[in-house]
Short mmCIF file of C-alpha atoms in Angstrom, two decimals:
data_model
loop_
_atom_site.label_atom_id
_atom_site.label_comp_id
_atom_site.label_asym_id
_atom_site.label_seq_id
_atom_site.Cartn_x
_atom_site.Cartn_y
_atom_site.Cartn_z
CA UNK A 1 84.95 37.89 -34.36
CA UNK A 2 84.43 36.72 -37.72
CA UNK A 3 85.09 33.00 -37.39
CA UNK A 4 82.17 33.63 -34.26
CA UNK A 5 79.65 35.24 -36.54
CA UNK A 6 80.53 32.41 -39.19
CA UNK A 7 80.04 29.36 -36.30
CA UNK A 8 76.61 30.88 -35.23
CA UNK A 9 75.33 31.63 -39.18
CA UNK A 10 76.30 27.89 -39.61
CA UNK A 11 74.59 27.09 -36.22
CA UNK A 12 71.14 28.97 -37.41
CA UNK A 13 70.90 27.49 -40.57
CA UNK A 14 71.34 24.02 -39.34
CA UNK A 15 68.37 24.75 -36.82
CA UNK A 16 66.40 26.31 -39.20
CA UNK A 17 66.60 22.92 -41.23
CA UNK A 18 66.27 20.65 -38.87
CA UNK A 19 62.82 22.33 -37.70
CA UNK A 20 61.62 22.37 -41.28
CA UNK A 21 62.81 19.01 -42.02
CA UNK A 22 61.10 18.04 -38.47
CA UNK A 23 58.08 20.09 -39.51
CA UNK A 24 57.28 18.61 -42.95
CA UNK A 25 58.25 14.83 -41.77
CA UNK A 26 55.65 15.53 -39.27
CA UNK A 27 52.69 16.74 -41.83
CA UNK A 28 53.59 13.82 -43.87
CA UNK A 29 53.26 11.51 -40.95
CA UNK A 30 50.22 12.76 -39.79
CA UNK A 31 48.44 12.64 -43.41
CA UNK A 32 49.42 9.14 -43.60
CA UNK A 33 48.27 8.09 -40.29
CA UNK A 34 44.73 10.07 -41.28
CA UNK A 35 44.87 7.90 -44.80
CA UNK A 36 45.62 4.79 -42.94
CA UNK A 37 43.15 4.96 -39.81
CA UNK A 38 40.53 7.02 -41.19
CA UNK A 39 40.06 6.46 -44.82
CA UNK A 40 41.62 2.64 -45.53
CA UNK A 41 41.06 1.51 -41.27
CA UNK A 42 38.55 -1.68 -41.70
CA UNK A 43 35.15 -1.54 -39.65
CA UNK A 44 33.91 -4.23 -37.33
CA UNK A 45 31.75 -6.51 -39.04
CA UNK A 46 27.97 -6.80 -38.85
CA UNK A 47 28.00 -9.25 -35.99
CA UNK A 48 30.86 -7.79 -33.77
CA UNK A 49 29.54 -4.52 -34.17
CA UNK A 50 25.53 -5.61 -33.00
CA UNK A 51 27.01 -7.78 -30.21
CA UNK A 52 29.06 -5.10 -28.83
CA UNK A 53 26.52 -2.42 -28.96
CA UNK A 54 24.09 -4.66 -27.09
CA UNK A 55 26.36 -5.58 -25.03
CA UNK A 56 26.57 -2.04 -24.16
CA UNK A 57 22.82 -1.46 -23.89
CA UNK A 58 22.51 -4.45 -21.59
CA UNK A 59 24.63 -2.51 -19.09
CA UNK A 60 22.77 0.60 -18.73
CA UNK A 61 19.76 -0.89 -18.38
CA UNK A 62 20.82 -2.94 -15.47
CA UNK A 63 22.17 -0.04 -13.81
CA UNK A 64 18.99 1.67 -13.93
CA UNK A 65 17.44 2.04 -10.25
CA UNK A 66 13.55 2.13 -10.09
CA UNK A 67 12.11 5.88 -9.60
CA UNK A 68 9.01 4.79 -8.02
CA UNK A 69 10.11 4.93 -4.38
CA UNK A 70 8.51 4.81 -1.00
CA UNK A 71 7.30 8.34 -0.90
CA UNK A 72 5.51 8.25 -4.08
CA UNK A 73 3.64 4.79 -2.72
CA UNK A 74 3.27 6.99 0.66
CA UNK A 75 1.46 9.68 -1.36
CA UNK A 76 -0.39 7.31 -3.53
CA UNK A 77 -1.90 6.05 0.12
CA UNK A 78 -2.71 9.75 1.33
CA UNK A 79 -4.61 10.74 -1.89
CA UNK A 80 -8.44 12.04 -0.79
CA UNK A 81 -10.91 9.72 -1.91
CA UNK A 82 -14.57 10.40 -3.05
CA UNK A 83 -17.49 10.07 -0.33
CA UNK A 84 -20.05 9.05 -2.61
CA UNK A 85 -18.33 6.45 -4.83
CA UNK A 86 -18.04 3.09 -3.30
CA UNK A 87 -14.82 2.10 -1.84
CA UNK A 88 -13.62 -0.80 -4.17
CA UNK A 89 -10.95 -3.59 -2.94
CA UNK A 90 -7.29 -2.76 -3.72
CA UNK A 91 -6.60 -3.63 -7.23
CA UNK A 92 -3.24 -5.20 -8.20
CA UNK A 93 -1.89 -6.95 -11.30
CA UNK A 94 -3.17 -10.27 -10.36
CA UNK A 95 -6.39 -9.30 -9.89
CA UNK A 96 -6.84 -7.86 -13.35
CA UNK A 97 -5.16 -11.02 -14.50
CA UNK A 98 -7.38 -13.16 -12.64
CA UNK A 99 -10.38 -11.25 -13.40
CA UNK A 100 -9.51 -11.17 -17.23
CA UNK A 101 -8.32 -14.85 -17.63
CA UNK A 102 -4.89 -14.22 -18.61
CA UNK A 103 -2.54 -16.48 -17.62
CA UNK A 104 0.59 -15.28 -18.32
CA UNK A 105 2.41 -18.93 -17.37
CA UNK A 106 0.99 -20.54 -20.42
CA UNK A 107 -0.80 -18.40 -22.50
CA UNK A 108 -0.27 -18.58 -25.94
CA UNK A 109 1.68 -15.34 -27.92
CA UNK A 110 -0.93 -13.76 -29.94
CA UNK A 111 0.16 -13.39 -33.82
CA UNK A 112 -1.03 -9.96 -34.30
CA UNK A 113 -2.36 -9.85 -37.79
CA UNK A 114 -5.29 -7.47 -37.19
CA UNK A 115 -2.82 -4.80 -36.01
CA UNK A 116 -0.25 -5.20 -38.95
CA UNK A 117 -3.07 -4.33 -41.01
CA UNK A 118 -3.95 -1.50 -39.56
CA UNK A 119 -0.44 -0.54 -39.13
CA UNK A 120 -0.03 -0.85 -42.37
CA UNK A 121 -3.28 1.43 -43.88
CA UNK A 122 -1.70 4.26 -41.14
CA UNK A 123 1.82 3.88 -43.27
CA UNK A 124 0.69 3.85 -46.46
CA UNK A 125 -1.73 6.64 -46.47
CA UNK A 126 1.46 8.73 -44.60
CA UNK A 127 3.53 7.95 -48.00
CA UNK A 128 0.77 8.71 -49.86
CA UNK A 129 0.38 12.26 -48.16
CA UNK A 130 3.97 12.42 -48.25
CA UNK A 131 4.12 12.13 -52.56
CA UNK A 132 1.57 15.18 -52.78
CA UNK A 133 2.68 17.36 -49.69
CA UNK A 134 6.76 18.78 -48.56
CA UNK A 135 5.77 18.92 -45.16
CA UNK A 136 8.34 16.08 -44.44
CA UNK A 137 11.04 17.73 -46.56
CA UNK A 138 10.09 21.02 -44.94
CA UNK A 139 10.39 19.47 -41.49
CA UNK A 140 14.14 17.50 -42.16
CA UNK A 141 15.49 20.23 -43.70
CA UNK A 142 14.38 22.76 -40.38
CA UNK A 143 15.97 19.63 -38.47
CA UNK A 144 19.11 19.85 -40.41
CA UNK A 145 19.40 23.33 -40.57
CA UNK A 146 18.54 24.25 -37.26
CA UNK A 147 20.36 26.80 -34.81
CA UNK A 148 22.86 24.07 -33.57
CA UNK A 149 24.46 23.26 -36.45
CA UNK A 150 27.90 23.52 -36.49
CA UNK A 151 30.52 26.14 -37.94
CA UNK A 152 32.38 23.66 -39.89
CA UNK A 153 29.55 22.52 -42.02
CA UNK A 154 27.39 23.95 -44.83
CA UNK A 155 23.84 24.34 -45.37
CA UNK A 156 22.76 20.46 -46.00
CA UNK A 157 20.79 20.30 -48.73
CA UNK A 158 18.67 16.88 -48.78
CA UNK A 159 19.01 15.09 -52.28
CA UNK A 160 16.96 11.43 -52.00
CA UNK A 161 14.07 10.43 -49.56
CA UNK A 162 12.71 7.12 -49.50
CA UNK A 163 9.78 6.11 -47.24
CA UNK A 164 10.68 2.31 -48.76
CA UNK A 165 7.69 -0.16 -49.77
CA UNK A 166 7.50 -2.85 -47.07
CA UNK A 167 5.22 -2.73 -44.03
CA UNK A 168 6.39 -3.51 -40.06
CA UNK A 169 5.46 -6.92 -38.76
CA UNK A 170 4.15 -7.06 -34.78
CA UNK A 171 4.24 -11.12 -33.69
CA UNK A 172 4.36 -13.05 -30.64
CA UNK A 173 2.34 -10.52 -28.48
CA UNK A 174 2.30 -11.53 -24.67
CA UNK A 175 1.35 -9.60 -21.58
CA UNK A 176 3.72 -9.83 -18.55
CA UNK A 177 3.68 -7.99 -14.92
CA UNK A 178 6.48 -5.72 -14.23
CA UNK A 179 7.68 -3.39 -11.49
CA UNK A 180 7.62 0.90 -12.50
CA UNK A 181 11.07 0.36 -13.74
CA UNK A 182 10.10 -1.78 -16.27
CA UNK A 183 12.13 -5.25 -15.14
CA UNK A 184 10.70 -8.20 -13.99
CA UNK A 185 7.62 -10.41 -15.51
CA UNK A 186 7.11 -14.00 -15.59
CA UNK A 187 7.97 -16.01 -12.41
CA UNK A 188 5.74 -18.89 -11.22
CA UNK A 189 2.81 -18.06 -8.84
CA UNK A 190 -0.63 -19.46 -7.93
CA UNK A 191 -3.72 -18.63 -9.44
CA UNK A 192 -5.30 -17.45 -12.80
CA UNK A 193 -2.47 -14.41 -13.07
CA UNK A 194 0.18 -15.72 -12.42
CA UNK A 195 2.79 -13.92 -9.96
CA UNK A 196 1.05 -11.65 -7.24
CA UNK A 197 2.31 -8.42 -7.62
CA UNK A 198 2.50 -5.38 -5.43
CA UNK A 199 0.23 -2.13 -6.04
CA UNK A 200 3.01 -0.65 -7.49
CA UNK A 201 3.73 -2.80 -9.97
CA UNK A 202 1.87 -2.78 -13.70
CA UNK A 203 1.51 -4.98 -16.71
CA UNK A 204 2.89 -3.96 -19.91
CA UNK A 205 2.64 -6.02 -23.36
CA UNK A 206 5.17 -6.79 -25.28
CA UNK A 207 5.55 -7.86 -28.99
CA UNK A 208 8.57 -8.54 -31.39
CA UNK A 209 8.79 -6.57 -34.53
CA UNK A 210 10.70 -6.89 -37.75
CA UNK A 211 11.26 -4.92 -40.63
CA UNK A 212 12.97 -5.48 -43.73
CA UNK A 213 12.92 -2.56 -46.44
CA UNK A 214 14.99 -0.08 -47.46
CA UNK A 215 14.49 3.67 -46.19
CA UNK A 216 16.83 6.32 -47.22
CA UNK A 217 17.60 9.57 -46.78
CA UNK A 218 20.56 11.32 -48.92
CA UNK A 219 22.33 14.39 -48.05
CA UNK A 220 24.46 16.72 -49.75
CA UNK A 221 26.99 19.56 -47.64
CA UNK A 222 30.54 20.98 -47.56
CA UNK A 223 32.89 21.12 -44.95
CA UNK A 224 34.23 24.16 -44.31
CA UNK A 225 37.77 25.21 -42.93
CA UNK A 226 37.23 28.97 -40.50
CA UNK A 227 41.16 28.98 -40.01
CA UNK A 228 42.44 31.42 -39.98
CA UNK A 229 39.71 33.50 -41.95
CA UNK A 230 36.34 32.06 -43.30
CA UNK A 231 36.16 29.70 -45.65
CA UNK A 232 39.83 28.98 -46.14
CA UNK A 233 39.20 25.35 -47.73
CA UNK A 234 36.08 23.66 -48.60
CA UNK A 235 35.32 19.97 -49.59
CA UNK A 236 32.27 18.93 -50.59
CA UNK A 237 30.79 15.54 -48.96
CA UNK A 238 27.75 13.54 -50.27
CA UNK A 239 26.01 10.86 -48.19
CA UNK A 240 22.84 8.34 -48.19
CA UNK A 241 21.87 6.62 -45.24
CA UNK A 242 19.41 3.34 -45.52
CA UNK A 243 17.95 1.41 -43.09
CA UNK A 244 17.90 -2.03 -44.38
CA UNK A 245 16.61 -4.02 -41.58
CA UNK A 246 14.96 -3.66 -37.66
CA UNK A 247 14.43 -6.55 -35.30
CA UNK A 248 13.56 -5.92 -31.53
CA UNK A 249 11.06 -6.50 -29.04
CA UNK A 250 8.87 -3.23 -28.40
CA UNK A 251 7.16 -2.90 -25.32
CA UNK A 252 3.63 -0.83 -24.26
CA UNK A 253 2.24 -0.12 -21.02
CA UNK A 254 0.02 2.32 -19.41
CA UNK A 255 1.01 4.55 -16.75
CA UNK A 256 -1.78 6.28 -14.68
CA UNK A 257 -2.21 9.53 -13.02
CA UNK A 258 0.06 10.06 -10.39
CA UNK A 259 -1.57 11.86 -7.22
CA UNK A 260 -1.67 14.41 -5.31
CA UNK A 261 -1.31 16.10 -8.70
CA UNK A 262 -3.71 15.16 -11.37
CA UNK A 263 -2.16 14.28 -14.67
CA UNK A 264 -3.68 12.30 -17.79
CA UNK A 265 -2.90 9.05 -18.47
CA UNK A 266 -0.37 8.17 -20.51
CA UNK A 267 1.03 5.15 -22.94
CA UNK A 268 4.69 4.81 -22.68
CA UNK A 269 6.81 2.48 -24.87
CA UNK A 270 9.95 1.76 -25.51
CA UNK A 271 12.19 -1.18 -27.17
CA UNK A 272 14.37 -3.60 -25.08
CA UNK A 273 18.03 -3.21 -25.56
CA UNK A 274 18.03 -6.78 -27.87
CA UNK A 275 17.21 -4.88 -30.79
CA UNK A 276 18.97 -4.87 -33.46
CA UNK A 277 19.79 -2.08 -36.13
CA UNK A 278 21.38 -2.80 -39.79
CA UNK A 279 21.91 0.21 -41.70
CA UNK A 280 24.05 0.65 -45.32
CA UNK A 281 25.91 4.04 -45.63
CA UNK A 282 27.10 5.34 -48.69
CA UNK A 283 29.68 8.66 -48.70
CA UNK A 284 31.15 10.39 -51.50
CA UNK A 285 34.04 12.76 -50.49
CA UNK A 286 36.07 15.54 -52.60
CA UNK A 287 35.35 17.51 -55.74
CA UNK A 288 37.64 16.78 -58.58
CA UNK A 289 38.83 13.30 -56.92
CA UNK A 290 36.49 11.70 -54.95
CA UNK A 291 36.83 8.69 -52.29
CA UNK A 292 33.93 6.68 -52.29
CA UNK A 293 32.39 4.82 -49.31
CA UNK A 294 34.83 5.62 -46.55
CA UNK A 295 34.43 3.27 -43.87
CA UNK A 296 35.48 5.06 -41.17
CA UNK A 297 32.37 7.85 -41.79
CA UNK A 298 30.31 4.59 -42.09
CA UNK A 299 31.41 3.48 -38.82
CA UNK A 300 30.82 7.59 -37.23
CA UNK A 301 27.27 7.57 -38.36
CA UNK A 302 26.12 4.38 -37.62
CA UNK A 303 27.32 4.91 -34.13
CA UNK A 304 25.57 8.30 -34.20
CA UNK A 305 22.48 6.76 -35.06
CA UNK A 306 22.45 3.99 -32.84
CA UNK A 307 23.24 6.83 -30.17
CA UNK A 308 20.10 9.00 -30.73
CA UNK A 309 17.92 6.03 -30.71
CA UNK A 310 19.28 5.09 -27.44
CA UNK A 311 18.99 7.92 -25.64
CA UNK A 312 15.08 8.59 -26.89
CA UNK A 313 12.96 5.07 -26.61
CA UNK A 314 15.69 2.28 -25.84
CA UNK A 315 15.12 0.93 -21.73
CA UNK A 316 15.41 2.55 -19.55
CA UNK A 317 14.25 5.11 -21.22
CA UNK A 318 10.60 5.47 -22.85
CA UNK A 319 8.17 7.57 -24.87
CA UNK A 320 5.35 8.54 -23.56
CA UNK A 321 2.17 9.60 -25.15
CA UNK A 322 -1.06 11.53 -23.75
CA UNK A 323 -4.25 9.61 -24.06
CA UNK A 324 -7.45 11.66 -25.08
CA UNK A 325 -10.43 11.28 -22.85
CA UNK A 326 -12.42 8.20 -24.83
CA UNK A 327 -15.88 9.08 -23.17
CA UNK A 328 -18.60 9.84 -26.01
CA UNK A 329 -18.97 13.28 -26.36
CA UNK A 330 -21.35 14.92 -29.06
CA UNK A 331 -18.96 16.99 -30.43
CA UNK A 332 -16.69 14.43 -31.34
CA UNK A 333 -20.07 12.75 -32.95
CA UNK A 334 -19.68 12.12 -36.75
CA UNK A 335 -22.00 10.46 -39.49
CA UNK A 336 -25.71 9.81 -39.41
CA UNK A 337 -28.64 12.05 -40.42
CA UNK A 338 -26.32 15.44 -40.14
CA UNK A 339 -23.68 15.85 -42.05
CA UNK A 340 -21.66 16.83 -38.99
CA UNK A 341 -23.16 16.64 -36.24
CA UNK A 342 -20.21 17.69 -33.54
CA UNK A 343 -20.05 21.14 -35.47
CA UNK A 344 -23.64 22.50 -35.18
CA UNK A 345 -23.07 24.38 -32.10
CA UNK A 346 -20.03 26.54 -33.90
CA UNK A 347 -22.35 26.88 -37.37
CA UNK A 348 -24.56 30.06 -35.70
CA UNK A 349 -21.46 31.70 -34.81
CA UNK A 350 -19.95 31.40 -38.33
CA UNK A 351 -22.57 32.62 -39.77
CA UNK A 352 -22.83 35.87 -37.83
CA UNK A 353 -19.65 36.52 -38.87
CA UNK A 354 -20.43 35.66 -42.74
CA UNK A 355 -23.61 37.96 -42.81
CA UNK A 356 -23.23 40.58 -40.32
CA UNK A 357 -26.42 41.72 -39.11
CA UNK A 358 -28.95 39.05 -40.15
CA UNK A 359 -26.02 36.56 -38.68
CA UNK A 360 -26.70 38.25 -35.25
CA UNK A 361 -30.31 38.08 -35.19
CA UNK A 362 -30.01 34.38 -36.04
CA UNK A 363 -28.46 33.85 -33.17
CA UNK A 364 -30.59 36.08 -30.95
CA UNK A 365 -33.40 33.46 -31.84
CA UNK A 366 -31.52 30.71 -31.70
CA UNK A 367 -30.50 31.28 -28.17
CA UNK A 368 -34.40 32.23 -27.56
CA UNK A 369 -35.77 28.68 -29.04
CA UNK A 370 -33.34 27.17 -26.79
CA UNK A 371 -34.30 29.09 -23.93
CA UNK A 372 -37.67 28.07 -24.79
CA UNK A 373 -36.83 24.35 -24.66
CA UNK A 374 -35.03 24.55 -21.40
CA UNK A 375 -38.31 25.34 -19.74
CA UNK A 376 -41.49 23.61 -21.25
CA UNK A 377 -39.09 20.71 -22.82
CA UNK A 378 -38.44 19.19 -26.22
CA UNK A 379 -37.31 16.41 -27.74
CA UNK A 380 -35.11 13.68 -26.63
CA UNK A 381 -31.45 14.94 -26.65
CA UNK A 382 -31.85 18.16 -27.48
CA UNK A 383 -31.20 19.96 -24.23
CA UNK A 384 -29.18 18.51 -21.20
CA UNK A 385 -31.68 17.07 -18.40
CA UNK A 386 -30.12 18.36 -14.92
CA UNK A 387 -27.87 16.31 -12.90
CA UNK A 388 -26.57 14.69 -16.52
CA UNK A 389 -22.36 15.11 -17.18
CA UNK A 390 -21.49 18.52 -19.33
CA UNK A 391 -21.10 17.79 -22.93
CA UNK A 392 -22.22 14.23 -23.69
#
């Protein structure tokens, strides 16, 4: 009995060992494959990287099917037009090429100067707001800190914000047909326009852009270890992200209201998947001893990036923006003899409010003298002659 007990005492210490010898060779293994791969692995370079991701980009956009299908041209057809407006001939692409004198076989790319200066008043006077007002810090650190961050980070705290110095450039500006999907353009065809295109197809302009500056945003946050109770370990991570440089092609088109259901016309744009995206990523991880620019966190975000500008204005995928009605309206009337003239109508009712009781009986005779003007008549534009549009 005792020589048993002895063999199986023997037998459970050797097993113990063995599974803490297993159990530590493991650990160390692990650590060094996370040193190796993670911390000390070597990134793609510039050009491998861009070429792969377009690449990429390339393939989901010719795997993209056109939405606009037969129905939707079916329902386009059965839309109830006016009786009193005159019945115009079908308008297509070619026509408004034709009628406009663009020839989109050999007319020359328009350099765009006028617009990168206007461009670049709209930038500058956002910096300048920006240097006076933390609405943009107020709205990145919401962003940051919104409901979906995860339980292993933090609160990110933002350190550095650069809006950067230098101003987009829009060149070679040309207008080309394409179908609803987006594809096509070009192609050889008779007449003024170009290629005859269908009714469903549309034109849509498109311009190459470059940007060279540097725009950074830094970030400070912990990581935080919930296993097994909160905040078991912490380490503290520090990052800037710059964008050094943009290059693509950005395309703009109209799309109008789509019957039976009336919708405003928008401007959708997007950016061909040709673009390119250079950005520099610094990262500063630990407390006491720090690693400094890990590449493998400079590979994670740049791919995050590149990721979230995909999926938001990269074909086949677009923006699109609501267009305000452009027809002249008084209220939207500014300069001249008044000081504002859009606003008069709202002044009576701010000042009943302001002075009470004499406020009200202003406006009792206000709304008299108009009355008044309504029937015997009065000046040039300052009542609305019957049968004119509301509000102009």
């Amino acid at each position: 009995m005792s020589t048993n007990q002895a063999r199986q005492q023997q037998q459970s210490s050797l097993s113990f060992t063995e599974g803490f010898l297993l159990g530590q060779l493991s650990i160390v293994f692990l650590i060094g494959a996370f040193i190796k791969f993670f911390i000390f692995g070597d990134i793609p370079n510039e050009e491998t990287n861009a070429s792969t991701l377009a690449q990429k980009r390339r393939q989901r956009t010719l795997a993209h099917k056109s939405p606009f299908s037969l129905e939707q041209r079916q329902r386009s057809l059965r839309k109830k037009r006016s009786s009193v407006l005159r019945n115009p001939p079908p308008l297509t692409t070619a026509t408004i090429l034709s009628k406009t004198y663009y020839n989109v076989n050999s007319h020359q790319p328009e350099s765009l100067d006028w617009f990168n200066v206007l461009v670049a008043q709209t930038i500058a006077q956002f910096r300048s707001d920006a240097q006076h007002d933390d609405a943009i810090l107020r709205s990145l650190n919401n962003v940051l800190n919104g409901p979906q961050m995860p339980d292993f980070l933090d609160e990110i705290k933002i350190t550095e914000i650069s809006l950067g110095e230098e101003f987009p450039i829009f060149s070679n500006c040309r207008v080309i047909p394409v179908e609803e999907d987006g594809t096509g353009g070009g192609g050889s065809g008779g007449g003024v326009g170009g290629t005859a295109r269908g009714e469903g197809g549309r034109l849509q302009a498109r311009m190459d852009v470059d940007l060279s500056d540097f725009i950074t945003l830094g970030v400070e946050t912990k990581l935080v270890l919930n296993y097994p109770k909160p905040r078991v370990a912490v380490l503290p991570v520090a990052l800037s992200v710059s964008v050094v440089r943009f290059s693509g092609t950005l395309s703009i088109s109209f799309i109008p209201s789509s019957p039976p259901t009336p919708s405003p016309t928008t401007l959708a744009f997007s950016f061909l998947d040709d673009y390119r995206l250079d950005l520099s990523v610094r990262s500063l991880v630990g407390s006491r001893s720090r690693l400094q620019d890990v590449p493998k966190i400079a590979q994670l975000v740049e791919q995050r990036l590149h990721s979230w500008f995909d999926e938001r204005c990269v074909e086949p995928r677009f923006q699109q923006i609501v267009m305000p009605s452009l027809w002249p309206r008084k209220r939207n009337t500014r300069g001249g003899d008044d000081e504002d003239v859009g606003l008069d109508r709202r002044e009576p009712r701010a000042e009943l409010r302001d002075n009470g009781g004499e406020g009200r009986e202003m406006e009792r005779e206000r709304v008299r003298t108009e009355d008044l003007r309504r029937r015997v008549g009065g000046r040039e534009g300052e009542f609305s002659m019957p049968g004119t549009l509301p509000d102009i």
